Amino acid sequence: MPTYTPTQKSAIQQFTGFTHTKESVAAKQLKSHSWNIEQAVDAYFQSNNPSKDASSSTSALSRLFDSYRDNPKDEPDTIGVEGSMRYLQDLGLSLDEPVVLAILTELAAPTMGELTRSGFVDGWKRLRAATLSDQKSTLPNLRTSLSSSSTSPQGLFRQTYKHTFRLALAPGQRSLPLDTALEYWRLLLSPPALKWNTKTTPWLDYWIEYLTTKGKKGVSKDMWEQTAVFAGKSLEDETMGWWSEDGAWPGCLDEFVGFVREKRGDGGAEEQGMEM
């Protein structure tokens, strides 16, 4: 018979009490999870009783959600600004981290300072993180995915980028003030998120310089989303061999191409037939 420490024996007893399995099964499961009783039990139910696990996760997440509500009586299914800030702090995050935007996207947050019960529960269930500890454990993977050079529409970066426009939008408005858009572009298009910079071209710096000197006031949803598409293509081919003046780009991006070529010395705006 294997020899276990008192702590390990206690963990085996707890595991069998939760799962009604044999001690040998409990010991094997606990060993594979470094004797972490919570992780071992969760893994057992996930592999042996998915429906029960789903129900358990929903209950656990709902209880966690309840603990952060600002106004349980009048808004039982909403976490407001104060609760959201407290929750993010408990995850060990600060608001200037790009991964915060990824989390708010995964949880379908309707605004920067609000979380809904359905978004919270469904989001964390999808990520298989029912406890605060499990949620903290997802952060490294989210950070890695967010900094990936992949800008495919299905990737975390593009999904986060797209949802950020909704998060940043003021009530009743259809476009972002330029200063607000610039703040989020700096956050999302530079490390530790996606690095919009190539060997010969500091794209983000040029983009900010172009917009600020152009005197543009607001950023529409189409301009916001097409900027991400443009960034992805420029990272794949910084020579812009993919660009055509007959393409369906917003006018400001057409003009930006001329601005970049002039800055790089490989063709001015006049050569592109654009008005600067």
XYZ file of C-alpha atoms in Angstrom:
276
model
C 0.000 0.000 0.000
C 1.301 3.498 -0.802
C 2.264 5.681 2.121
C 0.529 9.069 2.292
C 1.123 12.062 4.507
C -1.652 13.152 6.894
C -2.473 16.026 4.538
C -2.709 13.694 1.579
C -4.894 11.250 3.515
C -7.221 14.116 4.397
C -7.394 15.161 0.738
C -8.250 11.570 -0.280
C -11.038 11.465 2.298
C -12.433 14.767 1.091
C -12.251 13.657 -2.537
C -14.064 10.376 -1.875
C -16.635 12.264 0.175
C -17.332 14.597 -2.716
C -17.251 12.033 -5.505
C -18.113 8.709 -3.815
C -15.212 7.032 -5.594
C -12.595 4.525 -4.394
C -9.508 5.745 -2.574
C -7.309 4.547 -5.444
C -9.238 6.738 -7.890
C -9.051 9.671 -5.503
C -5.303 9.285 -5.028
C -4.659 9.069 -8.778
C -6.740 12.153 -9.503
C -5.171 14.146 -6.682
C -1.637 13.212 -7.719
C -2.291 14.435 -11.250
C -3.380 17.800 -9.824
C -0.544 18.205 -7.290
C -2.914 17.306 -4.449
C -5.098 20.355 -5.042
C -8.480 19.105 -3.855
C -10.547 21.753 -5.651
C -8.858 21.262 -9.019
C -8.960 17.473 -8.710
C -12.673 17.389 -7.906
C -13.506 19.846 -10.700
C -11.505 17.798 -13.209
C -13.201 14.581 -12.084
C -16.704 15.968 -12.569
C -15.774 17.539 -15.902
C -14.629 14.199 -17.255
C -17.275 12.014 -15.633
C -20.405 14.114 -15.253
C -20.462 17.138 -17.569
C -24.069 18.081 -16.818
C -23.486 18.111 -13.077
C -20.294 20.100 -13.567
C -22.089 22.669 -15.709
C -24.753 23.104 -13.047
C -22.120 23.398 -10.329
C -20.141 25.974 -12.319
C -23.242 28.059 -12.932
C -24.065 28.132 -9.234
C -20.493 28.953 -8.231
C -20.212 31.743 -10.786
C -23.570 33.182 -9.823
C -22.512 33.295 -6.165
C -19.244 34.985 -7.133
C -21.169 37.499 -9.226
C -23.492 38.251 -6.298
C -20.541 39.120 -4.078
C -19.616 42.077 -6.303
C -23.039 43.613 -6.947
C -23.380 47.308 -6.068
C -27.149 47.409 -5.730
C -28.544 43.868 -5.189
C -32.077 45.034 -4.492
C -32.668 47.272 -7.510
C -30.153 45.731 -9.922
C -29.807 42.059 -8.953
C -28.240 41.036 -12.271
C -25.745 43.878 -12.632
C -22.313 44.688 -11.251
C -21.777 48.444 -11.430
C -18.665 50.596 -11.578
C -17.519 50.110 -7.979
C -18.085 46.361 -8.029
C -16.360 46.008 -11.408
C -13.318 47.905 -10.149
C -13.191 45.771 -7.014
C -13.504 42.588 -9.062
C -10.682 43.560 -11.428
C -8.502 44.483 -8.452
C -9.188 41.076 -6.916
C -7.987 39.521 -10.173
C -4.768 41.460 -9.639
C -5.324 43.804 -12.563
C -5.044 47.529 -13.144
C -7.221 49.396 -15.612
C -4.354 50.310 -17.935
C -3.675 46.660 -18.817
C -4.892 45.556 -22.267
C -5.955 42.183 -20.857
C -8.735 43.999 -18.964
C -10.337 44.759 -22.335
C -10.003 41.090 -23.302
C -11.774 40.010 -20.112
C -14.564 42.544 -20.608
C -14.951 41.217 -24.142
C -15.108 37.587 -23.009
C -17.723 38.573 -20.410
C -19.740 40.609 -22.947
C -19.594 43.723 -20.772
C -22.043 46.321 -22.154
C -19.978 49.289 -20.930
C -16.591 49.898 -19.340
C -18.051 49.956 -15.820
C -20.733 47.292 -15.949
C -21.001 43.499 -15.935
C -24.173 41.478 -16.409
C -24.943 38.155 -14.761
C -25.501 36.334 -18.044
C -22.287 37.648 -19.594
C -20.268 36.901 -16.466
C -21.558 33.350 -16.009
C -21.546 32.363 -19.688
C -18.132 33.903 -20.312
C -16.348 32.193 -17.461
C -18.123 28.888 -18.128
C -16.818 29.020 -21.680
C -13.319 29.623 -20.298
C -13.851 26.854 -17.717
C -13.014 29.119 -14.782
C -15.635 28.939 -12.039
C -13.552 30.350 -9.178
C -11.546 33.537 -8.732
C -8.402 31.414 -8.547
C -9.214 29.698 -11.839
C -9.958 33.061 -13.431
C -6.567 34.395 -12.379
C -5.025 31.319 -13.989
C -6.529 32.240 -17.374
C -4.772 35.619 -17.490
C -1.410 34.421 -18.908
C -3.165 32.678 -21.817
C -5.348 35.720 -22.480
C -2.279 37.965 -22.509
C -0.478 35.660 -24.932
C -3.483 35.492 -27.253
C -3.910 39.256 -27.175
C -0.283 39.907 -28.131
C -0.353 37.407 -30.987
C 0.393 38.826 -34.415
C -2.749 37.110 -35.696
C -5.434 39.642 -36.572
C -7.973 37.178 -37.965
C -11.612 38.124 -37.269
C -12.024 35.071 -35.020
C -8.929 35.766 -32.924
C -8.993 37.246 -29.433
C -7.262 40.434 -30.525
C -9.809 41.292 -33.208
C -12.738 40.345 -30.991
C -11.351 42.501 -28.180
C -10.541 45.346 -30.538
C -14.062 45.298 -31.982
C -15.762 45.183 -28.569
C -13.594 48.010 -27.231
C -15.393 50.481 -29.504
C -18.657 49.604 -27.734
C -17.020 49.821 -24.312
C -15.536 53.235 -25.012
C -18.599 54.738 -26.655
C -20.457 57.340 -24.585
C -24.236 56.844 -24.204
C -26.153 58.217 -27.164
C -23.011 58.712 -29.284
C -22.124 56.967 -32.555
C -18.457 57.913 -32.778
C -15.498 58.191 -30.430
C -13.776 61.505 -29.710
C -10.309 61.386 -31.256
C -8.571 61.661 -27.868
C -10.484 58.627 -26.610
C -9.743 56.607 -29.738
C -6.049 57.489 -29.527
C -5.949 56.311 -25.920
C -7.336 52.907 -26.842
C -5.184 52.599 -29.960
C -2.105 53.182 -27.811
C -3.332 50.476 -25.453
C -4.241 47.867 -28.072
C -1.679 48.498 -30.804
C 1.486 48.463 -28.734
C 3.102 45.916 -26.366
C 2.046 44.068 -24.303
C -0.885 43.852 -26.751
C -0.429 43.770 -30.543
C 2.742 45.530 -31.703
C 1.866 47.708 -34.713
C 5.427 48.318 -35.742
C 7.617 46.817 -38.474
C 11.261 46.970 -39.438
C 11.053 50.156 -41.489
C 7.826 51.714 -40.270
C 6.618 52.822 -36.802
C 2.998 52.473 -37.899
C 1.309 53.483 -34.664
C 3.480 56.582 -34.278
C 2.750 57.579 -37.871
C -0.981 56.920 -37.399
C -1.145 59.124 -34.298
C 0.913 61.847 -35.967
C -1.269 61.746 -39.074
C -4.560 61.971 -37.159
C -3.441 64.725 -34.813
C -2.022 66.886 -37.619
C -5.058 66.200 -39.789
C -7.305 67.699 -37.125
C -9.854 64.908 -37.207
C -12.505 65.204 -34.477
C -14.190 61.813 -34.253
C -13.734 58.155 -35.130
C -16.645 56.174 -36.578
C -17.214 52.473 -36.026
C -16.209 51.717 -39.621
C -12.982 53.698 -39.320
C -12.205 51.983 -36.008
C -12.717 48.474 -37.392
C -10.982 49.105 -40.722
C -7.926 50.417 -38.882
C -7.477 46.949 -37.353
C -7.767 45.349 -40.795
C -5.222 47.829 -42.155
C -2.871 47.166 -39.233
C -3.030 43.409 -39.834
C -2.202 43.786 -43.530
C 0.647 46.213 -42.852
C 2.185 43.756 -40.408
C 2.043 41.036 -43.058
C 3.510 43.257 -45.785
C 4.956 46.602 -44.767
C 5.573 47.554 -48.396
C 1.773 47.848 -48.802
C 1.798 45.798 -51.968
C -1.749 44.798 -51.061
C -3.064 48.372 -51.158
C -5.005 49.735 -54.123
C -6.535 53.182 -54.530
C -9.558 51.404 -55.958
C -10.105 49.518 -52.680
C -12.968 50.163 -50.294
C -10.869 51.734 -47.537
C -12.155 54.776 -45.609
C -10.806 58.000 -47.060
C -8.592 58.706 -44.060
C -6.771 55.388 -44.531
C -6.281 56.098 -48.232
C -4.698 59.394 -47.242
C -2.662 57.709 -44.528
C -1.011 55.501 -47.158
C 0.265 58.619 -48.897
C 1.374 60.082 -45.561
C 3.395 56.942 -44.752
C 4.985 56.764 -48.183
C 6.034 60.386 -47.921
C 7.480 59.832 -44.436
C 9.396 56.806 -45.687
C 10.549 58.577 -48.835
C 9.009 56.041 -51.189
C 6.409 58.257 -52.828
C 4.497 61.348 -51.803
C 0.801 61.921 -51.562
C 0.756 63.607 -54.949
C 1.911 60.402 -56.621
C -1.045 58.576 -55.133
C -3.577 61.070 -56.405
C -4.696 62.031 -52.894
C -5.396 65.372 -51.318
C -3.577 65.851 -48.031
